[in-house]
Structures are given as structure tokens and as C-alpha cells.
């Protein structure tokens, strides 16, 4: 079975998109053809990215990986960027996008970044529950879309961005310095966030403009 959290599809559908779920078996040609028929690409959350993509061996504290999904998503990112399609990347997707552009990750925040907040997934905690604040760059597209520079967000990740990929601008941090969002200033529309807006919009609309802006860009 291939699956994706229903909250991604519901959030997109709520703001006017017709969501399509892609199986992670595509090769380069499949991705090129798929993207020709799609108006945008949303990269969802999930397991860790294979660290070989950023030149590291797996550390002991790494989580599980899915090599087939890694391959497909790296190719999807390249195809989307090659066609100037809007991109919106969430959690794992935010990390995939960074690595696809040549960036690197911390394989585990708790092990490699001492004195940081606990950003990790807690099974018993509702996904929409707010965990820490983020501060946005005031001149970022992200701040313009959300209409502010300070937000409370959820958190369900044990890895985070280290060096940003080519052309990426880091536009949000948690209070402990952990990177929480990026954008590509020289690209039509590309946002990535480490938190889970698709879960937050179940109970609060503060993050709904992210989906609306992505879908508006896709519709254009
Ligand atoms: Mn976090």
C-alpha cells in the first residue's frame, strides 16, 4: 500500500486544488511527464533522507529511510524546478528539497545540536498541537503570505537543515536557532517549512494562507 496523510489532501482541497497522490516508483522520464500534467508539487512529511545524498554515512541516531521514495522525490524536485512549477515542501519535503539543491542536514538535532528544544515527534501528542514559536524574516515571502513574523507551530522532526541548498534563503528559525523554513527568492514560487501546516489547519486557519498561496501560484 502507498499512503499519505489525509490532512495534506484535505488542506489542498479546501483552498481549491484537485490533489493527486503520486506513487514513489517514478524514474526521470515519468517525473518529467507527470509534472507536465500537474500545476504544482507538494512534498509531504515522512522518514529520513538517505544521508548519502548529502555526502554522509548514516549515523547511529539516524531514523529509517526509504531509498525508492528518495529517488522518486529527488527526480520530482528536479522535474518541477526544470518546468518552473510551484513547489511547497513540508517537513521531510523541506529536507528533501534542501538536499536536492545540494544542502545538508543534521542527522539528529538532539545528538548534534545540544541545548535545543525538543522538536521530535511525540506519538501521544495531537499533530496540530503547538510546540514552539518561529520567527520569520520580515522581508520574506513567507511573512508576506502569513501576515506576520512570529507564529506558534507544531513540531514533529528529529532532523533539520544544516547548510542551505543552492539559491535557498533561510527565512524562519525556532528560538533555539533550528532552521524552520526556506524559500527560493529567484524562483516563481517555492516555499519549504519544517512544521506541519496541513495538521494545524484542522483546528486553526493561521497556516491556511500557505496552501492558498501555493494553489494560487499553481493556478496562475
Ligand atoms: Mn521544530
PDB file of C-alpha atoms and ligand atoms in Angstrom:
ATOM      1  CA  UNK A   1       0.000   0.000   0.000  1.00  0.00           C
ATOM      2  CA  UNK A   2       1.167   3.549  -0.764  1.00  0.00           C
ATOM      3  CA  UNK A   3      -0.237   6.133   1.606  1.00  0.00           C
ATOM      4  CA  UNK A   4      -0.050   9.790   2.562  1.00  0.00           C
ATOM      5  CA  UNK A   5      -1.664  11.602   5.486  1.00  0.00           C
ATOM      6  CA  UNK A   6      -5.190  12.688   4.607  1.00  0.00           C
ATOM      7  CA  UNK A   7      -4.540  16.151   6.071  1.00  0.00           C
ATOM      8  CA  UNK A   8      -2.343  17.096   3.063  1.00  0.00           C
ATOM      9  CA  UNK A   9      -5.098  16.309   0.571  1.00  0.00           C
ATOM     10  CA  UNK A  10      -7.787  17.958   2.716  1.00  0.00           C
ATOM     11  CA  UNK A  11      -5.805  21.195   3.174  1.00  0.00           C
ATOM     12  CA  UNK A  12      -5.170  21.471  -0.585  1.00  0.00           C
ATOM     13  CA  UNK A  13      -8.734  20.622  -1.498  1.00  0.00           C
ATOM     14  CA  UNK A  14     -10.053  23.211   0.951  1.00  0.00           C
ATOM     15  CA  UNK A  15      -8.321  26.016  -0.955  1.00  0.00           C
ATOM     16  CA  UNK A  16      -9.436  24.888  -4.397  1.00  0.00           C
ATOM     17  CA  UNK A  17      -6.848  22.357  -5.562  1.00  0.00           C
ATOM     18  CA  UNK A  18      -7.558  18.926  -7.007  1.00  0.00           C
ATOM     19  CA  UNK A  19      -4.919  16.854  -5.180  1.00  0.00           C
ATOM     20  CA  UNK A  20      -3.277  13.836  -6.824  1.00  0.00           C
ATOM     21  CA  UNK A  21      -1.186  11.358  -4.824  1.00  0.00           C
ATOM     22  CA  UNK A  22       1.914  10.095  -6.657  1.00  0.00           C
ATOM     23  CA  UNK A  23       3.381   6.612  -6.121  1.00  0.00           C
ATOM     24  CA  UNK A  24       7.117   6.711  -5.323  1.00  0.00           C
ATOM     25  CA  UNK A  25       8.180   4.419  -8.171  1.00  0.00           C
ATOM     26  CA  UNK A  26       8.911   7.019 -10.819  1.00  0.00           C
ATOM     27  CA  UNK A  27      12.054   7.298 -12.892  1.00  0.00           C
ATOM     28  CA  UNK A  28      13.281  10.530 -14.503  1.00  0.00           C
ATOM     29  CA  UNK A  29      11.099  10.302 -17.599  1.00  0.00           C
ATOM     30  CA  UNK A  30       7.986   9.557 -15.518  1.00  0.00           C
ATOM     31  CA  UNK A  31       8.623  12.636 -13.416  1.00  0.00           C
ATOM     32  CA  UNK A  32       9.034  14.902 -16.436  1.00  0.00           C
ATOM     33  CA  UNK A  33       5.776  13.633 -17.932  1.00  0.00           C
ATOM     34  CA  UNK A  34       3.896  13.808 -14.631  1.00  0.00           C
ATOM     35  CA  UNK A  35       4.939  17.389 -13.964  1.00  0.00           C
ATOM     36  CA  UNK A  36       3.761  18.434 -17.432  1.00  0.00           C
ATOM     37  CA  UNK A  37       0.258  17.419 -16.316  1.00  0.00           C
ATOM     38  CA  UNK A  38       0.411  18.915 -12.814  1.00  0.00           C
ATOM     39  CA  UNK A  39       0.239  22.574 -11.790  1.00  0.00           C
ATOM     40  CA  UNK A  40       2.435  22.267  -8.710  1.00  0.00           C
ATOM     41  CA  UNK A  41       4.262  19.842  -6.450  1.00  0.00           C
ATOM     42  CA  UNK A  42       3.761  19.423  -2.698  1.00  0.00           C
ATOM     43  CA  UNK A  43       6.369  17.302  -0.908  1.00  0.00           C
ATOM     44  CA  UNK A  44       4.933  15.689   2.215  1.00  0.00           C
ATOM     45  CA  UNK A  45       6.436  14.534   5.513  1.00  0.00           C
ATOM     46  CA  UNK A  46       7.926  11.119   6.200  1.00  0.00           C
ATOM     47  CA  UNK A  47      11.080   9.262   7.028  1.00  0.00           C
ATOM     48  CA  UNK A  48      14.690  10.496   6.941  1.00  0.00           C
ATOM     49  CA  UNK A  49      16.503  11.275   3.684  1.00  0.00           C
ATOM     50  CA  UNK A  50      19.338   8.818   2.933  1.00  0.00           C
ATOM     51  CA  UNK A  51      22.425  10.766   4.080  1.00  0.00           C
ATOM     52  CA  UNK A  52      24.399   9.597   1.053  1.00  0.00           C
ATOM     53  CA  UNK A  53      22.540  12.334  -0.845  1.00  0.00           C
ATOM     54  CA  UNK A  54      24.472  14.894   1.176  1.00  0.00           C
ATOM     55  CA  UNK A  55      27.746  13.010   1.337  1.00  0.00           C
ATOM     56  CA  UNK A  56      27.489  11.437   4.793  1.00  0.00           C
ATOM     57  CA  UNK A  57      27.315   7.908   6.150  1.00  0.00           C
ATOM     58  CA  UNK A  58      24.283   7.109   8.300  1.00  0.00           C
ATOM     59  CA  UNK A  59      24.959   7.969  11.949  1.00  0.00           C
ATOM     60  CA  UNK A  60      23.743   5.730  14.771  1.00  0.00           C
ATOM     61  CA  UNK A  61      20.947   8.169  15.585  1.00  0.00           C
ATOM     62  CA  UNK A  62      19.507   8.192  12.060  1.00  0.00           C
ATOM     63  CA  UNK A  63      15.904   7.110  11.578  1.00  0.00           C
ATOM     64  CA  UNK A  64      14.543   4.809   8.875  1.00  0.00           C
ATOM     65  CA  UNK A  65      14.957   5.619   5.179  1.00  0.00           C
ATOM     66  CA  UNK A  66      13.049   4.711   2.002  1.00  0.00           C
ATOM     67  CA  UNK A  67      15.501   4.578  -0.914  1.00  0.00           C
ATOM     68  CA  UNK A  68      12.794   4.287  -3.561  1.00  0.00           C
ATOM     69  CA  UNK A  69      10.925   7.319  -2.243  1.00  0.00           C
ATOM     70  CA  UNK A  70      14.186   9.306  -2.018  1.00  0.00           C
ATOM     71  CA  UNK A  71      14.936   8.562  -5.677  1.00  0.00           C
ATOM     72  CA  UNK A  72      11.464   9.497  -6.863  1.00  0.00           C
ATOM     73  CA  UNK A  73      11.280  12.722  -4.838  1.00  0.00           C
ATOM     74  CA  UNK A  74      14.748  13.933  -5.894  1.00  0.00           C
ATOM     75  CA  UNK A  75      13.680  13.406  -9.522  1.00  0.00           C
ATOM     76  CA  UNK A  76      10.307  15.084  -8.940  1.00  0.00           C
ATOM     77  CA  UNK A  77      12.040  18.153  -7.478  1.00  0.00           C
ATOM     78  CA  UNK A  78      14.380  18.377 -10.476  1.00  0.00           C
ATOM     79  CA  UNK A  79      11.466  17.980 -12.902  1.00  0.00           C
ATOM     80  CA  UNK A  80       9.360  20.603 -11.089  1.00  0.00           C
ATOM     81  CA  UNK A  81      12.224  23.105 -10.957  1.00  0.00           C
ATOM     82  CA  UNK A  82      13.026  22.458 -14.621  1.00  0.00           C
ATOM     83  CA  UNK A  83       9.445  23.340 -15.527  1.00  0.00           C
ATOM     84  CA  UNK A  84       9.183  26.348 -13.153  1.00  0.00           C
ATOM     85  CA  UNK A  85       6.280  24.660 -11.340  1.00  0.00           C
ATOM     86  CA  UNK A  86       5.302  25.945  -7.882  1.00  0.00           C
ATOM     87  CA  UNK A  87       6.744  23.897  -5.033  1.00  0.00           C
ATOM     88  CA  UNK A  88       5.576  23.647  -1.439  1.00  0.00           C
ATOM     89  CA  UNK A  89       7.622  21.357   0.788  1.00  0.00           C
ATOM     90  CA  UNK A  90       6.672  20.215   4.288  1.00  0.00           C
ATOM     91  CA  UNK A  91       8.868  18.560   6.969  1.00  0.00           C
ATOM     92  CA  UNK A  92      10.643  15.691   5.176  1.00  0.00           C
ATOM     93  CA  UNK A  93       9.775  17.539   1.963  1.00  0.00           C
ATOM     94  CA  UNK A  94      11.590  20.638   3.256  1.00  0.00           C
ATOM     95  CA  UNK A  95      14.641  18.433   3.894  1.00  0.00           C
ATOM     96  CA  UNK A  96      14.340  16.652   0.520  1.00  0.00           C
ATOM     97  CA  UNK A  97      14.190  19.979  -1.297  1.00  0.00           C
ATOM     98  CA  UNK A  98      17.266  21.224   0.550  1.00  0.00           C
ATOM     99  CA  UNK A  99      19.278  18.089  -0.217  1.00  0.00           C
ATOM    100  CA  UNK A 100      18.107  18.078  -3.863  1.00  0.00           C
ATOM    101  CA  UNK A 101      19.600  21.587  -4.149  1.00  0.00           C
ATOM    102  CA  UNK A 102      22.920  20.498  -2.634  1.00  0.00           C
ATOM    103  CA  UNK A 103      22.246  21.357   1.013  1.00  0.00           C
ATOM    104  CA  UNK A 104      22.987  19.258   4.088  1.00  0.00           C
ATOM    105  CA  UNK A 105      21.089  18.127   7.187  1.00  0.00           C
ATOM    106  CA  UNK A 106      21.717  17.469  10.833  1.00  0.00           C
ATOM    107  CA  UNK A 107      21.008  13.754  11.070  1.00  0.00           C
ATOM    108  CA  UNK A 108      19.659  14.215  14.588  1.00  0.00           C
ATOM    109  CA  UNK A 109      19.021  17.512  16.364  1.00  0.00           C
ATOM    110  CA  UNK A 110      19.249  16.092  19.885  1.00  0.00           C
ATOM    111  CA  UNK A 111      22.600  14.394  19.188  1.00  0.00           C
ATOM    112  CA  UNK A 112      24.243  17.135  17.131  1.00  0.00           C
ATOM    113  CA  UNK A 113      22.745  20.364  18.460  1.00  0.00           C
ATOM    114  CA  UNK A 114      22.956  20.379  22.257  1.00  0.00           C
ATOM    115  CA  UNK A 115      20.749  22.748  24.270  1.00  0.00           C
ATOM    116  CA  UNK A 116      17.999  22.842  21.683  1.00  0.00           C
ATOM    117  CA  UNK A 117      14.264  22.440  22.211  1.00  0.00           C
ATOM    118  CA  UNK A 118      12.653  19.055  21.779  1.00  0.00           C
ATOM    119  CA  UNK A 119      11.426  19.198  18.160  1.00  0.00           C
ATOM    120  CA  UNK A 120      10.712  15.485  17.853  1.00  0.00           C
ATOM    121  CA  UNK A 121       7.504  13.658  17.075  1.00  0.00           C
ATOM    122  CA  UNK A 122       5.591  12.530  20.155  1.00  0.00           C
ATOM    123  CA  UNK A 123       3.121   9.750  19.303  1.00  0.00           C
ATOM    124  CA  UNK A 124       0.653  10.624  22.068  1.00  0.00           C
ATOM    125  CA  UNK A 125       0.528  14.333  21.138  1.00  0.00           C
ATOM    126  CA  UNK A 126      -2.041  15.546  18.582  1.00  0.00           C
ATOM    127  CA  UNK A 127      -0.223  16.658  15.413  1.00  0.00           C
ATOM    128  CA  UNK A 128      -1.968  20.036  15.467  1.00  0.00           C
ATOM    129  CA  UNK A 129      -0.723  20.859  18.979  1.00  0.00           C
ATOM    130  CA  UNK A 130       1.580  23.898  19.038  1.00  0.00           C
ATOM    131  CA  UNK A 131       5.080  23.195  20.390  1.00  0.00           C
ATOM    132  CA  UNK A 132       7.384  26.176  19.808  1.00  0.00           C
ATOM    133  CA  UNK A 133       7.461  29.580  18.154  1.00  0.00           C
ATOM    134  CA  UNK A 134       9.150  30.549  14.886  1.00  0.00           C
ATOM    135  CA  UNK A 135      10.469  33.959  13.873  1.00  0.00           C
ATOM    136  CA  UNK A 136      10.233  34.850  10.188  1.00  0.00           C
ATOM    137  CA  UNK A 137      12.440  37.216   8.201  1.00  0.00           C
ATOM    138  CA  UNK A 138      10.284  40.323   7.887  1.00  0.00           C
ATOM    139  CA  UNK A 139      11.094  40.789   4.185  1.00  0.00           C
ATOM    140  CA  UNK A 140      10.355  37.167   3.261  1.00  0.00           C
ATOM    141  CA  UNK A 141       7.608  35.883   1.002  1.00  0.00           C
ATOM    142  CA  UNK A 142       6.630  33.612   3.884  1.00  0.00           C
ATOM    143  CA  UNK A 143       5.979  36.586   6.203  1.00  0.00           C
ATOM    144  CA  UNK A 144       4.010  38.359   3.481  1.00  0.00           C
ATOM    145  CA  UNK A 145       1.811  35.308   2.913  1.00  0.00           C
ATOM    146  CA  UNK A 146       1.178  34.709   6.617  1.00  0.00           C
ATOM    147  CA  UNK A 147       0.850  38.387   7.518  1.00  0.00           C
ATOM    148  CA  UNK A 148       3.257  38.352  10.455  1.00  0.00           C
ATOM    149  CA  UNK A 149       6.728  37.425  11.677  1.00  0.00           C
ATOM    150  CA  UNK A 150       6.022  35.440  14.867  1.00  0.00           C
ATOM    151  CA  UNK A 151       3.948  32.255  14.961  1.00  0.00           C
ATOM    152  CA  UNK A 152       3.476  29.224  17.151  1.00  0.00           C
ATOM    153  CA  UNK A 153       3.877  25.967  15.228  1.00  0.00           C
ATOM    154  CA  UNK A 154       3.781  22.226  15.779  1.00  0.00           C
ATOM    155  CA  UNK A 155       6.962  20.161  15.594  1.00  0.00           C
ATOM    156  CA  UNK A 156       7.498  16.512  14.634  1.00  0.00           C
ATOM    157  CA  UNK A 157      11.038  16.265  13.288  1.00  0.00           C
ATOM    158  CA  UNK A 158      14.334  14.982  14.683  1.00  0.00           C
ATOM    159  CA  UNK A 159      16.435  16.292  11.780  1.00  0.00           C
ATOM    160  CA  UNK A 160      16.888  19.843  10.499  1.00  0.00           C
ATOM    161  CA  UNK A 161      18.640  21.873   7.812  1.00  0.00           C
ATOM    162  CA  UNK A 162      22.364  22.480   8.263  1.00  0.00           C
ATOM    163  CA  UNK A 163      23.718  24.198   5.118  1.00  0.00           C
ATOM    164  CA  UNK A 164      21.040  25.511   2.745  1.00  0.00           C
ATOM    165  CA  UNK A 165      20.980  24.323  -0.857  1.00  0.00           C
ATOM    166  CA  UNK A 166      21.871  26.481  -3.873  1.00  0.00           C
ATOM    167  CA  UNK A 167      19.634  29.543  -4.155  1.00  0.00           C
ATOM    168  CA  UNK A 168      17.756  28.814  -0.921  1.00  0.00           C
ATOM    169  CA  UNK A 169      17.201  31.513   1.654  1.00  0.00           C
ATOM    170  CA  UNK A 170      16.546  30.510   5.254  1.00  0.00           C
ATOM    171  CA  UNK A 171      13.542  32.598   6.333  1.00  0.00           C
ATOM    172  CA  UNK A 172      12.495  31.181   9.715  1.00  0.00           C
ATOM    173  CA  UNK A 173      14.148  29.900  12.875  1.00  0.00           C
ATOM    174  CA  UNK A 174      12.931  28.383  16.124  1.00  0.00           C
ATOM    175  CA  UNK A 175      14.087  30.240  19.285  1.00  0.00           C
ATOM    176  CA  UNK A 176      16.993  27.757  19.606  1.00  0.00           C
ATOM    177  CA  UNK A 177      18.309  28.585  16.120  1.00  0.00           C
ATOM    178  CA  UNK A 178      16.963  25.488  14.367  1.00  0.00           C
ATOM    179  CA  UNK A 179      16.049  26.277  10.749  1.00  0.00           C
ATOM    180  CA  UNK A 180      12.273  26.105  10.236  1.00  0.00           C
ATOM    181  CA  UNK A 181      11.590  27.479   6.733  1.00  0.00           C
ATOM    182  CA  UNK A 182      13.202  28.429   3.419  1.00  0.00           C
ATOM    183  CA  UNK A 183      12.250  29.968   0.123  1.00  0.00           C
ATOM    184  CA  UNK A 184      13.838  30.371  -3.303  1.00  0.00           C
ATOM    185  CA  UNK A 185      13.850  34.150  -3.891  1.00  0.00           C
ATOM    186  CA  UNK A 186      14.771  33.838  -7.576  1.00  0.00           C
ATOM    187  CA  UNK A 187      12.100  31.264  -8.416  1.00  0.00           C
ATOM    188  CA  UNK A 188       8.413  31.835  -9.217  1.00  0.00           C
ATOM    189  CA  UNK A 189       7.086  30.036  -6.084  1.00  0.00           C
ATOM    190  CA  UNK A 190       8.980  27.722  -3.776  1.00  0.00           C
ATOM    191  CA  UNK A 191       8.424  27.547  -0.016  1.00  0.00           C
ATOM    192  CA  UNK A 192       9.513  24.941   2.490  1.00  0.00           C
ATOM    193  CA  UNK A 193       8.552  24.608   6.145  1.00  0.00           C
ATOM    194  CA  UNK A 194       9.761  22.250   8.838  1.00  0.00           C
ATOM    195  CA  UNK A 195       6.466  22.305  10.739  1.00  0.00           C
ATOM    196  CA  UNK A 196       3.179  20.685   9.670  1.00  0.00           C
ATOM    197  CA  UNK A 197       0.706  23.348   8.476  1.00  0.00           C
ATOM    198  CA  UNK A 198      -1.561  20.640   6.992  1.00  0.00           C
ATOM    199  CA  UNK A 199      -2.217  19.366  10.532  1.00  0.00           C
ATOM    200  CA  UNK A 200      -2.534  22.850  12.079  1.00  0.00           C
ATOM    201  CA  UNK A 201      -5.347  23.876   9.716  1.00  0.00           C
ATOM    202  CA  UNK A 202      -7.562  21.191  11.225  1.00  0.00           C
ATOM    203  CA  UNK A 203      -8.144  23.484  14.221  1.00  0.00           C
ATOM    204  CA  UNK A 204      -6.843  26.960  13.280  1.00  0.00           C
ATOM    205  CA  UNK A 205      -6.633  28.834   9.966  1.00  0.00           C
ATOM    206  CA  UNK A 206      -3.395  30.742  10.681  1.00  0.00           C
ATOM    207  CA  UNK A 207      -1.449  28.498   8.280  1.00  0.00           C
ATOM    208  CA  UNK A 208      -4.144  28.158   5.632  1.00  0.00           C
ATOM    209  CA  UNK A 209      -2.682  31.064   3.569  1.00  0.00           C
ATOM    210  CA  UNK A 210       0.349  28.852   2.806  1.00  0.00           C
ATOM    211  CA  UNK A 211      -1.879  26.408   0.934  1.00  0.00           C
ATOM    212  CA  UNK A 212      -3.908  29.206  -0.643  1.00  0.00           C
ATOM    213  CA  UNK A 213      -0.754  30.946  -1.922  1.00  0.00           C
ATOM    214  CA  UNK A 214       0.658  27.697  -3.314  1.00  0.00           C
ATOM    215  CA  UNK A 215      -2.598  26.855  -5.081  1.00  0.00           C
ATOM    216  CA  UNK A 216      -2.933  30.408  -6.405  1.00  0.00           C
ATOM    217  CA  UNK A 217       0.589  30.151  -7.850  1.00  0.00           C
ATOM    218  CA  UNK A 218      -0.265  26.746  -9.330  1.00  0.00           C
ATOM    219  CA  UNK A 219      -3.472  28.144 -10.808  1.00  0.00           C
ATOM    220  CA  UNK A 220      -1.609  31.004 -12.453  1.00  0.00           C
TER     221      UNK A 220
HETATM  222 MN1  LIG B   1      10.529  22.376  15.083  1.00  0.00          MN
END
